[in-house]
Amino acid sequence: MTAQHPSLVGIDIRAEIERLRREKNAVILAHYYQKPELQDLADFVGDSLELSRKAAETDADVIAFCGVKFMAEVAKILSPEKTVILPDMNAGCSLEDACPPARFKAFREAHPDHIALTYINCSTEVKALSDIIVTSSSAETILQQIPKDQKIIFGPDRHLGGYLSRKFNREMLLWPGVCIVHEAFSETELLKLKAQHPGAPIAAHPECPPTIVDHADYVGSTSGILNYAKAMTGDTLIVATEPHIIHQMQLAIPGKTFIGAPGGDGNCNCNICPYMALNTLEKLYISLRDLSPRIEIEESLRLKAKHSLDRMLEMASGSVGKGDLGNR
């Protein structure tokens, strides 16, 4: 592999990561949307929250989170005593960017009779301003426990909120954020692909717009989509989420064919998350070597954010990340 930095020339990056993992007593986490080479060397691969919960159960001193910033922040919220590092601090999220804390605070204050049901894809500050955090796997379970007459703000993903609103006939104030990856799928190109593979089901993440979700045979979280792929009886599946999840499908079910749903130009390139792509083996090595960049959260803020996460776990512990972990 060609090193990206002069100081890395001649270094066996994978061997050095293994050495540092042992020396630093580190656990390496990789989200399903990471490059295959990062998934393959991780101790755990899965959805964001369950990865953080799993890391909290280990005796590791260091958590190296190959994901995006809000995910690493959740790991720090749940494991404040551990050092949490992110290979590239610029690995953000379009949903987090779409929901600045000051604007969210003002919106909440303008609707004091609403509770804030907030998707985990947001900053620590927004979590601290929320009542209950949800994941794509726990949102339905939690929503069904909220009284029908309770007014709800749902943010920052309007597509996930809209999907829940339609499914459960619940009116909600939706924050206007979207995931740039799931927003990029094309209904026209999806229907063309479906025609090329008649009988192949479509599995979609609820962050997709209704024009994609309405054609799906299964709608669920990344872990849910993976489980659907394992359970389906057919031999071909069209996958409408970030395409790096297909790596885990191919490892788990090598005899089946998985096709990434196309973007507007007829291919999947625009549906690779640019933030997730910032993490590389080289950056992981450097972050383990230097224990930097680190996630730091002021304690009072951490506790406020943890409160909204704890409420989710109390209401839906059985559905959060169910079956989404792959051991190394």
CSV table of C-alpha atoms in Angstrom, one decimal:
chain,number,residue,atom,x,y,z
A,1,MET,CA,0.0,0.0,0.0
A,2,THR,CA,1.2,3.4,-0.9
A,3,ALA,CA,1.7,5.5,2.2
A,4,GLN,CA,0.0,8.9,2.3
A,5,HIS,CA,2.6,10.6,4.5
A,6,PRO,CA,6.4,10.6,4.1
A,7,SER,CA,6.8,9.3,7.7
A,8,LEU,CA,4.9,6.2,6.7
A,9,VAL,CA,7.2,5.1,3.9
A,10,GLY,CA,8.4,1.5,4.4
A,11,ILE,CA,6.0,0.8,7.3
A,12,ASP,CA,3.8,-2.3,7.4
A,13,ILE,CA,0.7,-0.4,8.4
A,14,ARG,CA,-1.4,-3.4,9.3
A,15,ALA,CA,1.4,-5.0,11.4
A,16,GLU,CA,1.9,-1.7,13.2
A,17,ILE,CA,-1.8,-1.4,13.9
A,18,GLU,CA,-1.8,-4.9,15.4
A,19,ARG,CA,1.2,-3.9,17.6
A,20,LEU,CA,-0.3,-0.7,18.8
A,21,ARG,CA,-3.7,-2.4,19.5
A,22,ARG,CA,-1.9,-4.7,21.9
A,23,GLU,CA,0.5,-2.1,23.4
A,24,LYS,CA,-2.2,0.5,23.9
A,25,ASN,CA,-4.8,-2.0,25.0
A,26,ALA,CA,-7.1,-0.7,22.3
A,27,VAL,CA,-10.4,-1.9,20.9
A,28,ILE,CA,-11.0,-1.0,17.2
A,29,LEU,CA,-14.6,-0.4,16.1
A,30,ALA,CA,-15.7,-0.1,12.5
A,31,HIS,CA,-19.1,1.0,11.3
A,32,TYR,CA,-20.7,-1.0,8.4
A,33,TYR,CA,-20.1,2.0,6.1
A,34,GLN,CA,-16.3,1.9,6.5
A,35,LYS,CA,-14.0,0.6,3.8
A,36,PRO,CA,-13.6,-3.3,3.8
A,37,GLU,CA,-10.0,-3.1,4.9
A,38,LEU,CA,-11.1,-1.3,8.1
A,39,GLN,CA,-14.0,-3.6,8.7
A,40,ASP,CA,-11.7,-6.6,8.4
A,41,LEU,CA,-9.2,-5.5,11.0
A,42,ALA,CA,-11.8,-4.2,13.5
A,43,ASP,CA,-12.6,-6.1,16.7
A,44,PHE,CA,-16.3,-5.3,16.2
A,45,VAL,CA,-18.2,-4.2,13.1
A,46,GLY,CA,-21.8,-2.9,13.5
A,47,ASP,CA,-24.2,0.0,14.0
A,48,SER,CA,-23.0,3.0,15.8
A,49,LEU,CA,-24.7,2.7,19.2
A,50,GLU,CA,-24.2,-1.0,19.7
A,51,LEU,CA,-20.5,-0.6,18.9
A,52,SER,CA,-20.2,1.9,21.7
A,53,ARG,CA,-22.1,-0.3,24.1
A,54,LYS,CA,-19.9,-3.2,23.2
A,55,ALA,CA,-16.7,-1.2,23.7
A,56,ALA,CA,-17.9,0.0,27.1
A,57,GLU,CA,-18.1,-3.7,28.2
A,58,THR,CA,-14.5,-4.3,27.4
A,59,ASP,CA,-11.4,-3.7,29.6
A,60,ALA,CA,-9.8,-1.7,26.8
A,61,ASP,CA,-8.1,1.6,27.7
A,62,VAL,CA,-8.5,3.0,24.2
A,63,ILE,CA,-11.4,3.0,21.8
A,64,ALA,CA,-10.4,3.7,18.2
A,65,PHE,CA,-13.7,4.4,16.4
A,66,CYS,CA,-13.6,4.1,12.6
A,67,GLY,CA,-16.8,5.9,11.9
A,68,VAL,CA,-17.9,9.5,12.2
A,69,LYS,CA,-17.6,12.1,14.9
A,70,PHE,CA,-21.0,11.8,16.5
A,71,MET,CA,-20.4,8.0,16.8
A,72,ALA,CA,-17.1,8.5,18.6
A,73,GLU,CA,-18.8,11.1,20.9
A,74,VAL,CA,-21.4,8.4,21.9
A,75,ALA,CA,-18.5,6.1,22.8
A,76,LYS,CA,-17.1,8.8,25.0
A,77,ILE,CA,-20.5,9.5,26.6
A,78,LEU,CA,-20.8,5.8,27.5
A,79,SER,CA,-17.1,5.3,28.4
A,80,PRO,CA,-15.8,8.6,29.9
A,81,GLU,CA,-12.9,6.8,31.6
A,82,LYS,CA,-11.5,5.5,28.2
A,83,THR,CA,-9.5,7.4,25.7
A,84,VAL,CA,-11.6,7.7,22.5
A,85,ILE,CA,-9.9,8.5,19.2
A,86,LEU,CA,-11.2,9.1,15.7
A,87,PRO,CA,-8.8,8.6,12.8
A,88,ASP,CA,-10.0,11.8,11.1
A,89,MET,CA,-11.8,14.5,13.1
A,90,ASN,CA,-13.3,15.9,9.9
A,91,ALA,CA,-15.4,12.8,9.5
A,92,GLY,CA,-18.7,14.5,10.2
A,93,CYS,CA,-22.3,13.9,9.2
A,94,SER,CA,-24.7,15.9,7.0
A,95,LEU,CA,-27.5,15.3,9.5
A,96,GLU,CA,-25.4,16.7,12.4
A,97,ASP,CA,-24.4,19.6,10.2
A,98,ALA,CA,-28.1,20.3,9.4
A,99,CYS,CA,-29.0,20.7,13.1
A,100,PRO,CA,-26.9,23.4,14.8
A,101,PRO,CA,-27.4,23.3,18.6
A,102,ALA,CA,-28.4,27.0,18.8
A,103,ARG,CA,-31.1,26.7,16.2
A,104,PHE,CA,-32.4,23.5,17.7
A,105,LYS,CA,-32.5,25.1,21.1
A,106,ALA,CA,-34.5,28.0,19.7
A,107,PHE,CA,-36.9,25.6,17.9
A,108,ARG,CA,-37.5,23.7,21.1
A,109,GLU,CA,-38.2,26.9,23.0
A,110,ALA,CA,-40.7,28.0,20.3
A,111,HIS,CA,-42.6,24.7,20.9
A,112,PRO,CA,-42.6,24.1,24.6
A,113,ASP,CA,-45.4,21.6,24.6
A,114,HIS,CA,-43.5,19.2,22.3
A,115,ILE,CA,-40.9,16.6,23.4
A,116,ALA,CA,-37.8,16.1,21.3
A,117,LEU,CA,-37.4,12.6,19.9
A,118,THR,CA,-34.0,12.9,18.3
A,119,TYR,CA,-32.1,10.6,15.9
A,120,ILE,CA,-28.7,9.6,17.2
A,121,ASN,CA,-27.1,11.2,14.1
A,122,CYS,CA,-26.6,14.5,15.9
A,123,SER,CA,-24.1,16.3,18.0
A,124,THR,CA,-23.6,15.8,21.8
A,125,GLU,CA,-25.0,19.3,22.3
A,126,VAL,CA,-28.2,18.4,20.5
A,127,LYS,CA,-28.5,15.1,22.4
A,128,ALA,CA,-28.2,17.2,25.6
A,129,LEU,CA,-31.1,19.4,24.4
A,130,SER,CA,-33.3,16.3,23.6
A,131,ASP,CA,-35.7,14.2,25.7
A,132,ILE,CA,-35.2,10.8,24.1
A,133,ILE,CA,-32.6,9.6,21.5
A,134,VAL,CA,-33.6,7.0,19.0
A,135,THR,CA,-31.8,4.8,16.5
A,136,SER,CA,-33.2,3.4,13.3
A,137,SER,CA,-33.7,0.1,15.0
A,138,SER,CA,-35.3,1.5,18.2
A,139,ALA,CA,-37.4,4.4,16.9
A,140,GLU,CA,-40.6,2.4,16.3
A,141,THR,CA,-40.5,0.7,19.7
A,142,ILE,CA,-40.1,4.1,21.4
A,143,LEU,CA,-42.7,6.0,19.4
A,144,GLN,CA,-45.3,3.4,20.2
A,145,GLN,CA,-44.7,4.1,24.0
A,146,ILE,CA,-45.4,7.8,23.7
A,147,PRO,CA,-49.0,8.9,24.3
A,148,LYS,CA,-51.0,9.8,21.2
A,149,ASP,CA,-51.8,13.2,22.5
A,150,GLN,CA,-48.1,14.1,23.2
A,151,LYS,CA,-46.8,16.5,20.6
A,152,ILE,CA,-43.4,15.5,19.1
A,153,ILE,CA,-40.5,17.2,17.5
A,154,PHE,CA,-38.4,14.7,15.4
A,155,GLY,CA,-35.0,15.6,14.1
A,156,PRO,CA,-32.7,15.9,12.5
A,157,ASP,CA,-33.7,13.4,9.7
A,158,ARG,CA,-37.0,14.4,8.0
A,159,HIS,CA,-37.0,11.2,6.0
A,160,LEU,CA,-36.8,8.9,9.0
A,161,GLY,CA,-39.3,11.1,10.9
A,162,GLY,CA,-41.6,11.1,7.9
A,163,TYR,CA,-41.4,7.3,7.6
A,164,LEU,CA,-42.4,6.9,11.2
A,165,SER,CA,-45.1,9.5,10.9
A,166,ARG,CA,-46.7,7.7,7.9
A,167,LYS,CA,-46.4,4.2,9.4
A,168,PHE,CA,-47.9,5.1,12.8
A,169,ASN,CA,-50.2,7.9,11.7
A,170,ARG,CA,-48.4,10.3,14.1
A,171,GLU,CA,-48.2,14.0,13.4
A,172,MET,CA,-44.7,15.3,14.2
A,173,LEU,CA,-42.8,18.5,13.6
A,174,LEU,CA,-39.9,17.4,11.4
A,175,TRP,CA,-36.5,19.1,11.4
A,176,PRO,CA,-35.5,19.5,7.7
A,177,GLY,CA,-32.2,17.5,7.7
A,178,VAL,CA,-31.3,14.7,5.3
A,179,CYS,CA,-28.5,12.2,4.9
A,180,ILE,CA,-26.7,13.2,1.7
A,181,VAL,CA,-26.0,9.5,1.0
A,182,HIS,CA,-29.6,8.3,1.1
A,183,GLU,CA,-30.9,11.4,-0.5
A,184,ALA,CA,-28.8,10.6,-3.6
A,185,PHE,CA,-30.7,7.4,-4.6
A,186,SER,CA,-32.7,7.8,-7.8
A,187,GLU,CA,-36.2,6.3,-8.1
A,188,THR,CA,-35.9,6.2,-11.9
A,189,GLU,CA,-32.6,4.3,-11.8
A,190,LEU,CA,-33.9,2.0,-9.0
A,191,LEU,CA,-36.9,1.0,-11.2
A,192,LYS,CA,-34.6,0.3,-14.1
A,193,LEU,CA,-32.5,-1.9,-11.9
A,194,LYS,CA,-35.5,-3.6,-10.6
A,195,ALA,CA,-36.6,-4.4,-14.2
A,196,GLN,CA,-33.2,-5.9,-14.9
A,197,HIS,CA,-33.6,-8.2,-11.8
A,198,PRO,CA,-37.3,-9.2,-11.7
A,199,GLY,CA,-38.2,-10.8,-8.4
A,200,ALA,CA,-35.2,-9.4,-6.5
A,201,PRO,CA,-36.4,-7.7,-3.3
A,202,ILE,CA,-35.3,-4.2,-2.3
A,203,ALA,CA,-34.0,-3.5,1.2
A,204,ALA,CA,-33.9,0.2,2.1
A,205,HIS,CA,-32.7,2.3,5.1
A,206,PRO,CA,-35.5,4.6,6.5
A,207,GLU,CA,-33.1,7.6,5.9
A,208,CYS,CA,-34.1,7.2,2.2
A,209,PRO,CA,-36.7,9.5,0.8
A,210,PRO,CA,-40.3,8.1,0.3
A,211,THR,CA,-39.7,7.7,-3.5
A,212,ILE,CA,-37.2,4.9,-2.5
A,213,VAL,CA,-38.8,3.5,0.7
A,214,ASP,CA,-42.2,3.1,-1.1
A,215,HIS,CA,-40.6,0.5,-3.4
A,216,ALA,CA,-38.8,-1.4,-0.7
A,217,ASP,CA,-39.7,-4.9,0.4
A,218,TYR,CA,-37.9,-4.3,3.7
A,219,VAL,CA,-37.2,-1.1,5.5
A,220,GLY,CA,-34.8,-1.1,8.5
A,221,SER,CA,-31.5,-0.2,10.0
A,222,THR,CA,-28.2,-1.3,8.6
A,223,SER,CA,-28.1,-4.3,11.0
A,224,GLY,CA,-31.7,-5.0,10.1
A,225,ILE,CA,-30.9,-5.0,6.4
A,226,LEU,CA,-28.0,-7.4,7.0
A,227,ASN,CA,-30.3,-9.7,8.9
A,228,TYR,CA,-32.9,-9.5,6.1
A,229,ALA,CA,-30.2,-10.5,3.6
A,230,LYS,CA,-29.3,-13.5,5.7
A,231,ALA,CA,-32.9,-14.6,6.0
A,232,MET,CA,-34.2,-14.0,2.5
A,233,THR,CA,-34.9,-17.0,0.3
A,234,GLY,CA,-33.9,-15.5,-3.0
A,235,ASP,CA,-30.4,-15.2,-4.4
A,236,THR,CA,-30.3,-11.5,-5.3
A,237,LEU,CA,-30.9,-8.4,-3.2
A,238,ILE,CA,-31.0,-4.7,-4.1
A,239,VAL,CA,-29.5,-2.7,-1.3
A,240,ALA,CA,-30.6,1.0,-0.8
A,241,THR,CA,-28.1,2.2,1.8
A,242,GLU,CA,-24.4,3.0,1.8
A,243,PRO,CA,-22.8,0.2,-0.3
A,244,HIS,CA,-20.0,-0.7,2.1
A,245,ILE,CA,-22.6,-2.8,4.1
A,246,ILE,CA,-22.4,-5.2,1.1
A,247,HIS,CA,-19.0,-6.3,2.3
A,248,GLN,CA,-20.5,-7.9,5.4
A,249,MET,CA,-23.3,-9.5,3.3
A,250,GLN,CA,-20.7,-11.1,1.0
A,251,LEU,CA,-18.8,-12.4,4.0
A,252,ALA,CA,-21.9,-13.8,5.7
A,253,ILE,CA,-23.7,-15.1,2.6
A,254,PRO,CA,-21.1,-15.6,-0.2
A,255,GLY,CA,-23.6,-17.5,-2.4
A,256,LYS,CA,-25.9,-14.6,-2.9
A,257,THR,CA,-25.7,-11.5,-5.1
A,258,PHE,CA,-26.0,-8.0,-3.6
A,259,ILE,CA,-26.5,-5.0,-5.8
A,260,GLY,CA,-26.2,-1.4,-4.6
A,261,ALA,CA,-29.1,0.8,-5.5
A,262,PRO,CA,-28.0,3.4,-8.1
A,263,GLY,CA,-27.7,7.1,-7.8
A,264,GLY,CA,-29.0,9.7,-10.2
A,265,ASP,CA,-26.2,8.9,-12.7
A,266,GLY,CA,-27.0,5.2,-12.8
A,267,ASN,CA,-24.2,4.1,-10.5
A,268,CYS,CA,-23.4,3.9,-6.8
A,269,ASN,CA,-20.4,6.2,-6.6
A,270,CYS,CA,-22.4,9.1,-5.3
A,271,ASN,CA,-23.8,6.9,-2.5
A,272,ILE,CA,-20.5,6.3,-0.8
A,273,CYS,CA,-20.4,8.4,2.3
A,274,PRO,CA,-17.7,11.0,1.9
A,275,TYR,CA,-17.3,11.5,5.6
A,276,MET,CA,-16.9,7.7,6.3
A,277,ALA,CA,-14.4,7.6,3.5
A,278,LEU,CA,-12.0,10.0,5.3
A,279,ASN,CA,-10.9,7.2,7.6
A,280,THR,CA,-8.0,5.1,6.3
A,281,LEU,CA,-5.6,2.5,7.6
A,282,GLU,CA,-2.8,5.1,7.6
A,283,LYS,CA,-4.9,7.5,9.7
A,284,LEU,CA,-5.9,4.7,12.1
A,285,TYR,CA,-2.3,3.9,12.6
A,286,ILE,CA,-1.3,7.5,13.3
A,287,SER,CA,-4.2,8.0,15.7
A,288,LEU,CA,-3.3,4.8,17.6
A,289,ARG,CA,0.4,5.9,17.6
A,290,ASP,CA,-0.3,9.4,18.9
A,291,LEU,CA,-3.6,8.7,20.7
A,292,SER,CA,-5.0,11.7,18.7
A,293,PRO,CA,-7.3,13.2,17.7
A,294,ARG,CA,-9.2,12.6,20.9
A,295,ILE,CA,-12.8,13.1,21.7
A,296,GLU,CA,-13.3,15.3,24.8
A,297,ILE,CA,-16.6,16.2,26.3
A,298,GLU,CA,-17.2,18.5,29.2
A,299,GLU,CA,-18.7,16.5,32.1
A,300,SER,CA,-22.0,18.4,32.6
A,301,LEU,CA,-22.7,18.2,28.9
A,302,ARG,CA,-21.8,14.5,28.8
A,303,LEU,CA,-24.3,13.8,31.6
A,304,LYS,CA,-27.1,15.7,29.9
A,305,ALA,CA,-26.5,13.8,26.7
A,306,LYS,CA,-26.3,10.5,28.5
A,307,HIS,CA,-29.7,11.2,30.1
A,308,SER,CA,-31.4,11.2,26.7
A,309,LEU,CA,-29.5,8.0,25.7
A,310,ASP,CA,-30.4,6.3,28.9
A,311,ARG,CA,-34.1,7.0,28.3
A,312,MET,CA,-33.8,5.3,25.0
A,313,LEU,CA,-32.2,2.3,26.5
A,314,GLU,CA,-34.8,2.1,29.2
A,315,MET,CA,-37.6,2.2,26.6
A,316,ALA,CA,-36.1,0.0,23.9
A,317,SER,CA,-33.1,-1.9,25.2
A,318,GLY,CA,-34.3,-5.1,23.4
A,319,SER,CA,-34.4,-3.5,20.0
A,320,VAL,CA,-31.3,-1.3,20.1
A,321,GLY,CA,-28.7,-2.8,17.8
A,322,LYS,CA,-30.2,-6.2,18.0
A,323,GLY,CA,-28.1,-8.7,16.1
A,324,ASP,CA,-25.8,-6.0,14.5
A,325,LEU,CA,-22.4,-7.1,15.8
A,326,GLY,CA,-19.9,-9.1,13.9
A,327,ASN,CA,-16.9,-10.4,16.0
A,328,ARG,CA,-13.5,-10.3,14.5
